[in-house]
């Protein structure tokens, strides 16, 4: 296994990404936006891609320099996780680096308050490193073998090394921000620390949800899931935009507004991600069809469907309970009542593609898919209201607005 030197940044390639093909969000824009209701056009997609590319190009040298300070082995794993190299450390320019949404939010946050985007680079590096760390550990906890059509770090290098690489990225994020020679450094580091606490809280809730029942008083409700999503996904997006504004010298009210906007965007992101987890195109997501359902994950579409109170909701609940791990089969010891002719009782497990497909159909018929689309659109509208509540520079503000809308229509 070779070690990669990442000190010299390679050319930044545009990330083509993909629309939410088959996930049902092609025409879901915020209320009052006719263009968004008709879908995001090629011009808007090109504008957003150009914004993301510009911000990645600004941040990439500092990000590569930070990763280059790591131990060669953890640095190699970090480069692999960031899409810069393959598993033997060879540069891989064709791999997806991701869109760089968080670093873009940091740069645009600074520009929106009238500062040069370069003042936000250290903040952008910090949030990108935290994001990489969180994905790396999240893949371990979820057992995901693929991300962006490649092996995940734990699958390629082993669980122990992947945990170590994640720890290294976490520490490097804090160090990179703490070294900024600015009067705003202390508040920036405190904000990052609060964000890390929120992120871990959200991840803990997500894992705890897996052990809670589908129905009954201890079931997870959509409201609880929304709070989890804000912590797990929204906190870092909010931190990114807020750090840009803070390092740009903005007043606290503006910093807080950008943080709230990012948190709303995070819930919208999670809603989109949940749609992709059930109905996304595997060629785009890199994950199996109905993957979240087959793993029994409690995602927003399923929880909204269960909460709808329709006949389809009840049928879905029966199927999920019957297919849950450890559920007794009808007519076997431990079954409290006699077998029923209802085919739900013979459902099998959610790992069965036919059972997962049936569950996905019930989720849609019970309104879970539509409810999730509405949630994403509503959260995007709330993010925009936050941005409009404070004075921001017109040009960067339009950039932020365009980026928020466009990201809702892309694979997360």
Coordinates of C-alpha atoms in Angstrom, one line a residue:
X1 CA 0.0 0.0 0.0
X2 CA 1.5 3.3 -1.1
X3 CA 1.1 6.6 0.7
X4 CA -0.2 9.7 -1.2
X5 CA 1.3 13.1 -0.9
X6 CA -1.6 15.5 -0.9
X7 CA 0.3 18.8 -0.4
X8 CA 0.0 19.9 -4.0
X9 CA -3.6 20.2 -5.1
X10 CA -4.7 18.6 -8.3
X11 CA -7.0 20.2 -10.8
X12 CA -10.5 20.7 -9.5
X13 CA -13.0 18.9 -11.7
X14 CA -16.6 20.0 -12.0
X15 CA -19.0 17.6 -10.3
X16 CA -21.6 16.6 -12.7
X17 CA -24.0 15.3 -10.1
X18 CA -27.5 14.3 -11.1
X19 CA -31.1 15.3 -10.7
X20 CA -33.3 13.4 -8.3
X21 CA -34.2 11.0 -11.0
X22 CA -37.1 8.8 -9.9
X23 CA -37.2 10.3 -6.4
X24 CA -40.1 12.6 -7.1
X25 CA -38.6 16.1 -6.6
X26 CA -38.1 17.1 -10.2
X27 CA -40.8 19.8 -10.0
X28 CA -40.8 20.5 -6.2
X29 CA -39.9 24.1 -5.7
X30 CA -40.9 26.5 -2.9
X31 CA -44.3 28.1 -2.9
X32 CA -44.4 31.2 -5.1
X33 CA -41.6 30.1 -7.4
X34 CA -43.0 29.2 -10.8
X35 CA -39.5 28.4 -12.2
X36 CA -38.8 26.0 -9.4
X37 CA -42.2 24.3 -9.7
X38 CA -41.4 23.7 -13.4
X39 CA -38.0 22.2 -12.4
X40 CA -34.5 23.7 -12.4
X41 CA -33.5 24.6 -15.9
X42 CA -30.1 24.1 -17.5
X43 CA -29.1 27.7 -17.0
X44 CA -29.8 27.5 -13.2
X45 CA -27.9 24.2 -13.0
X46 CA -25.0 25.7 -14.8
X47 CA -25.0 28.7 -12.5
X48 CA -25.0 26.6 -9.4
X49 CA -22.3 24.3 -10.8
X50 CA -20.2 27.3 -11.5
X51 CA -20.7 28.6 -7.9
X52 CA -19.7 25.3 -6.4
X53 CA -16.7 25.0 -8.7
X54 CA -15.5 28.5 -7.9
X55 CA -15.7 27.9 -4.2
X56 CA -14.0 24.5 -4.4
X57 CA -11.2 26.0 -6.4
X58 CA -10.8 28.7 -3.7
X59 CA -10.7 26.3 -0.8
X60 CA -9.0 23.3 -2.3
X61 CA -5.3 24.5 -1.9
X62 CA -5.9 25.1 1.9
X63 CA -7.8 21.8 2.2
X64 CA -5.1 19.8 0.5
X65 CA -2.5 21.6 2.6
X66 CA -4.3 20.7 5.8
X67 CA -4.7 17.0 4.8
X68 CA -1.0 17.0 3.9
X69 CA -0.1 17.6 7.6
X70 CA -1.6 14.3 8.6
X71 CA 0.4 11.1 9.2
X72 CA 1.0 9.6 5.7
X73 CA -1.3 6.7 6.4
X74 CA -4.3 8.6 7.7
X75 CA -3.6 11.2 5.0
X76 CA -3.9 8.6 2.4
X77 CA -7.3 7.4 3.8
X78 CA -8.4 11.0 4.0
X79 CA -7.5 11.6 0.4
X80 CA -9.4 8.4 -0.6
X81 CA -12.5 9.6 1.4
X82 CA -12.3 13.0 -0.3
X83 CA -12.2 11.4 -3.8
X84 CA -8.7 12.6 -4.5
X85 CA -7.0 9.1 -4.8
X86 CA -7.7 5.4 -5.1
X87 CA -7.1 2.9 -2.5
X88 CA -3.4 2.5 -3.2
X89 CA -2.8 6.3 -3.0
X90 CA -2.7 6.9 -6.8
X91 CA -4.4 10.2 -7.7
X92 CA -7.8 9.5 -9.2
X93 CA -9.0 12.7 -11.0
X94 CA -12.1 10.9 -12.3
X95 CA -13.5 10.1 -8.9
X96 CA -16.3 12.3 -7.4
X97 CA -15.2 14.7 -4.8
X98 CA -18.7 15.6 -3.9
X99 CA -20.2 19.0 -4.5
X100 CA -18.5 20.9 -1.7
X101 CA -21.8 22.4 -0.5
X102 CA -20.5 23.2 3.0
X103 CA -17.4 25.0 1.8
X104 CA -19.5 26.9 -0.7
X105 CA -21.9 28.0 2.1
X106 CA -18.9 29.3 4.1
X107 CA -17.5 31.3 1.2
X108 CA -20.8 32.7 0.2
X109 CA -21.7 33.5 3.8
X110 CA -18.6 35.8 4.0
X111 CA -19.3 37.4 0.6
X112 CA -23.0 37.9 1.6
X113 CA -21.9 40.1 4.5
X114 CA -19.5 42.2 2.4
X115 CA -16.3 40.4 3.1
X116 CA -13.8 38.8 0.7
X117 CA -14.6 35.1 0.4
X118 CA -11.0 34.3 1.2
X119 CA -11.5 35.2 4.8
X120 CA -13.8 32.2 5.1
X121 CA -11.4 29.6 3.7
X122 CA -10.2 28.3 7.1
X123 CA -13.9 27.9 8.2
X124 CA -14.6 26.2 4.9
X125 CA -11.7 23.8 5.4
X126 CA -12.9 23.0 9.0
X127 CA -16.5 22.2 8.0
X128 CA -15.4 20.1 5.0
X129 CA -13.1 18.1 7.3
X130 CA -15.9 17.6 9.8
X131 CA -18.2 16.5 7.0
X132 CA -15.6 14.0 5.8
X133 CA -15.1 12.7 9.3
X134 CA -18.9 12.4 9.9
X135 CA -19.4 10.5 6.6
X136 CA -16.5 8.2 7.4
X137 CA -17.9 7.2 10.8
X138 CA -21.5 7.2 9.5
X139 CA -20.6 4.6 6.9
X140 CA -19.1 2.4 9.7
X141 CA -22.2 2.7 11.9
X142 CA -24.6 2.0 9.0
X143 CA -22.4 -0.7 7.5
X144 CA -22.5 1.0 4.1
X145 CA -20.0 -0.5 1.7
X146 CA -20.4 2.1 -1.1
X147 CA -20.3 5.9 -1.3
X148 CA -20.2 7.8 -4.6
X149 CA -19.9 4.5 -6.6
X150 CA -16.7 3.6 -4.6
X151 CA -15.9 1.5 -1.6
X152 CA -16.2 3.3 1.7
X153 CA -13.1 3.8 3.7
X154 CA -13.8 1.1 6.3
X155 CA -14.5 -1.4 3.4
X156 CA -11.3 -0.5 1.6
X157 CA -8.9 -0.2 4.6
X158 CA -10.7 -1.9 7.5
X159 CA -12.8 -0.7 10.4
X160 CA -10.0 0.2 12.8
X161 CA -8.0 2.3 10.3
X162 CA -11.2 4.0 9.2
X163 CA -12.1 5.0 12.7
X164 CA -8.6 6.4 13.1
X165 CA -8.8 8.4 9.9
X166 CA -12.1 9.9 11.0
X167 CA -10.5 10.9 14.4
X168 CA -7.6 12.5 12.5
X169 CA -10.0 14.5 10.3
X170 CA -12.0 15.6 13.4
X171 CA -8.9 16.8 15.2
X172 CA -7.5 18.5 12.1
X173 CA -10.7 20.4 11.6
X174 CA -10.5 22.0 15.0
X175 CA -6.8 22.7 14.7
X176 CA -7.2 24.3 11.3
X177 CA -9.8 26.8 12.6
X178 CA -8.0 27.5 15.8
X179 CA -4.9 28.6 14.0
X180 CA -6.6 31.5 12.2
X181 CA -4.9 34.8 13.1
X182 CA -8.1 36.7 13.7
X183 CA -10.1 38.3 16.5
X184 CA -13.0 36.1 15.4
X185 CA -11.1 32.8 16.0
X186 CA -12.3 32.2 19.5
X187 CA -16.0 32.6 18.7
X188 CA -15.5 30.6 15.5
X189 CA -14.0 27.6 17.4
X190 CA -16.7 27.8 20.0
X191 CA -19.4 27.7 17.3
X192 CA -17.7 24.7 15.6
X193 CA -17.5 22.9 19.0
X194 CA -21.2 23.5 19.6
X195 CA -21.9 22.2 16.1
X196 CA -19.9 19.0 16.8
X197 CA -22.0 18.4 19.9
X198 CA -25.2 18.9 17.9
X199 CA -24.0 16.6 15.1
X200 CA -23.1 13.8 17.6
X201 CA -26.5 14.2 19.3
X202 CA -28.3 13.9 16.0
X203 CA -26.3 10.8 15.1
X204 CA -27.0 9.3 18.5
X205 CA -30.7 9.9 18.0
X206 CA -30.6 8.3 14.5
X207 CA -29.0 5.2 15.9
X208 CA -31.4 5.0 18.9
X209 CA -34.3 5.3 16.5
X210 CA -33.3 1.9 15.0
X211 CA -34.2 0.1 18.2
X212 CA -37.6 1.8 18.7
X213 CA -40.8 0.2 17.5
X214 CA -42.7 1.2 14.3
X215 CA -45.9 1.7 16.2
X216 CA -47.2 2.4 19.7
X217 CA -46.3 5.0 22.3
X218 CA -42.5 4.6 21.9
X219 CA -42.6 4.9 18.1
X220 CA -40.6 7.7 16.4
X221 CA -42.8 10.5 15.2
X222 CA -42.1 12.8 12.3
X223 CA -41.5 15.7 14.7
X224 CA -38.7 13.8 16.6
X225 CA -37.2 12.9 13.3
X226 CA -37.2 16.5 12.2
X227 CA -35.2 17.5 15.3
X228 CA -32.8 14.6 14.7
X229 CA -32.2 15.8 11.1
X230 CA -31.6 19.4 12.2
X231 CA -28.9 18.2 14.5
X232 CA -27.3 15.5 12.3
X233 CA -27.4 17.3 9.0
X234 CA -28.5 20.9 9.5
X235 CA -26.1 21.8 12.3
X236 CA -23.0 21.6 10.0
X237 CA -24.7 23.4 7.1
X238 CA -25.7 26.2 9.4
X239 CA -22.3 26.3 10.9
X240 CA -20.7 26.6 7.5
X241 CA -22.7 29.7 6.5
X242 CA -22.4 31.2 10.0
X243 CA -18.6 30.7 10.1
X244 CA -18.3 32.5 6.8
X245 CA -20.3 35.5 8.2
X246 CA -18.5 35.4 11.5
X247 CA -15.1 35.4 10.0
X248 CA -16.3 38.2 7.7
X249 CA -17.0 40.4 10.7
X250 CA -20.8 40.2 10.6
X251 CA -22.9 41.1 13.7
X252 CA -24.3 38.2 15.8
X253 CA -27.9 38.7 14.4
X254 CA -26.7 38.1 10.9
X255 CA -24.5 35.1 11.9
X256 CA -27.5 33.6 13.7
X257 CA -29.8 34.1 10.7
X258 CA -27.3 32.3 8.4
X259 CA -27.0 29.5 10.9
X260 CA -30.8 29.1 11.0
X261 CA -31.0 29.1 7.2
X262 CA -28.4 26.3 7.0
X263 CA -30.3 24.3 9.6
X264 CA -33.5 24.5 7.6
X265 CA -31.6 23.5 4.5
X266 CA -30.2 20.5 6.4
X267 CA -33.7 19.2 7.2
X268 CA -34.6 19.7 3.5
X269 CA -31.4 17.8 2.6
X270 CA -32.3 14.9 4.9
X271 CA -35.7 14.8 3.4
X272 CA -34.3 14.5 -0.1
X273 CA -31.8 12.0 1.1
X274 CA -34.6 9.9 2.5
X275 CA -36.4 10.0 -0.8
X276 CA -33.3 8.8 -2.5
X277 CA -32.9 6.1 0.0
X278 CA -36.2 4.6 -1.0
X279 CA -36.8 5.6 -4.7
X280 CA -33.4 6.9 -5.8
X281 CA -31.7 5.6 -8.9
X282 CA -28.9 3.2 -7.8
X283 CA -26.8 4.4 -10.7
X284 CA -26.9 7.9 -9.2
X285 CA -26.9 7.1 -5.4
X286 CA -24.5 4.2 -5.6
X287 CA -26.8 2.3 -3.2
X288 CA -29.3 -0.5 -3.8
X289 CA -32.9 0.2 -4.7
X290 CA -35.1 0.5 -1.6
X291 CA -31.9 0.4 0.4
X292 CA -33.1 2.3 3.5
X293 CA -36.3 0.2 3.6
X294 CA -34.4 -3.0 3.3
X295 CA -32.3 -2.0 6.3
X296 CA -35.4 -1.1 8.3
X297 CA -34.3 2.5 8.7
X298 CA -36.8 4.9 10.2
X299 CA -36.8 7.7 7.6
X300 CA -39.2 10.6 7.0
X301 CA -41.3 9.0 4.2
X302 CA -42.0 5.9 6.3
X303 CA -42.8 7.8 9.5
X304 CA -45.1 10.3 7.7
X305 CA -46.9 7.4 6.0
X306 CA -47.4 5.6 9.4
X307 CA -48.7 8.9 11.0
X308 CA -51.2 9.4 8.2
X309 CA -53.8 7.1 9.8
X310 CA -55.1 5.7 6.5
X311 CA -55.8 2.0 5.7
X312 CA -52.5 1.9 3.8
X313 CA -50.8 3.2 6.9
X314 CA -52.2 0.4 8.9
X315 CA -51.2 -2.2 6.3
X316 CA -47.7 -0.7 6.2
X317 CA -47.5 -0.9 10.0
X318 CA -48.5 -4.5 10.0
X319 CA -46.0 -5.3 7.3
X320 CA -43.1 -3.5 9.1
X321 CA -43.9 -5.2 12.4
X322 CA -44.2 -8.6 10.8
X323 CA -40.9 -8.1 8.9
X324 CA -39.0 -6.6 11.8
X325 CA -35.9 -8.7 12.9
X326 CA -36.9 -11.2 15.6
X327 CA -40.7 -11.0 14.8
X328 CA -42.2 -14.4 15.3
X329 CA -43.6 -16.1 12.2
X330 CA -47.4 -16.8 12.2
X331 CA -48.3 -20.2 13.7
X332 CA -44.9 -20.6 15.4
X333 CA -44.1 -20.5 19.1
X334 CA -44.3 -17.0 20.5
X335 CA -47.1 -15.9 18.1
X336 CA -49.9 -14.6 20.3
X337 CA -52.7 -15.5 17.9
X338 CA -53.5 -17.9 15.1
X339 CA -52.3 -17.4 11.6
X340 CA -54.3 -14.8 9.5
X341 CA -55.1 -15.2 5.8
X342 CA -53.8 -11.6 5.4
X343 CA -50.7 -11.8 3.1
X344 CA -49.0 -9.3 5.5
X345 CA -48.5 -12.2 7.9
X346 CA -46.4 -14.1 5.4
X347 CA -44.4 -11.0 4.4
X348 CA -40.9 -12.3 5.2
X349 CA -38.1 -9.8 6.0
X350 CA -37.5 -6.3 4.6
X351 CA -34.3 -7.6 3.1
X352 CA -36.5 -9.5 0.6
X353 CA -36.6 -7.2 -2.5
X354 CA -40.3 -8.1 -3.0
X355 CA -41.2 -7.2 0.5
X356 CA -39.2 -3.9 0.4
X357 CA -40.9 -3.0 -2.9
X358 CA -44.3 -3.7 -1.4
X359 CA -43.4 -1.5 1.6
X360 CA -42.3 1.3 -0.7
X361 CA -45.6 1.1 -2.6
X362 CA -47.5 1.4 0.7
X363 CA -45.4 4.3 1.8
X364 CA -46.3 6.1 -1.4
X365 CA -50.0 5.2 -1.2
X366 CA -50.2 6.4 2.4
X367 CA -48.8 9.7 1.4
X368 CA -45.3 9.4 2.8
X369 CA -43.6 10.3 -0.4
X370 CA -45.7 13.4 -1.0
X371 CA -45.4 14.5 2.7
X372 CA -41.6 14.3 2.4
X373 CA -41.5 16.4 -0.7
X374 CA -43.7 19.0 1.1
X375 CA -41.3 18.9 4.1
X376 CA -38.3 19.6 1.8
X377 CA -40.0 22.5 0.1
X378 CA -41.3 24.0 3.3
X379 CA -37.8 23.8 4.9
X380 CA -36.3 25.5 1.8
X381 CA -38.9 28.3 2.1
X382 CA -38.0 28.7 5.8
X383 CA -34.3 29.0 4.9
X384 CA -35.0 31.7 2.4
X385 CA -37.1 33.6 5.0
X386 CA -34.1 33.5 7.3
X387 CA -31.8 35.0 4.6
X388 CA -34.3 37.8 3.8
X389 CA -34.6 38.8 7.5
X390 CA -31.1 40.3 7.6
X391 CA -29.3 42.8 5.4
X392 CA -27.1 40.9 2.9
X393 CA -25.2 42.0 -0.2
X394 CA -27.6 41.5 -3.2
X395 CA -25.2 39.6 -5.5
X396 CA -24.0 36.9 -2.9
X397 CA -27.5 36.8 -1.5
X398 CA -28.8 35.8 -4.9
X399 CA -26.0 33.2 -5.2
X400 CA -27.1 31.7 -1.8
X401 CA -30.7 31.6 -2.9
X402 CA -29.9 30.0 -6.2
X403 CA -27.7 27.4 -4.5
X404 CA -30.4 26.5 -2.0
X405 CA -33.0 26.0 -4.7
X406 CA -30.7 24.0 -7.0
X407 CA -29.4 21.7 -4.3
X408 CA -32.9 20.5 -3.6
X409 CA -33.0 19.0 -7.1
X410 CA -29.8 17.2 -6.9
X411 CA -28.5 14.0 -5.4
X412 CA -27.2 14.8 -1.9

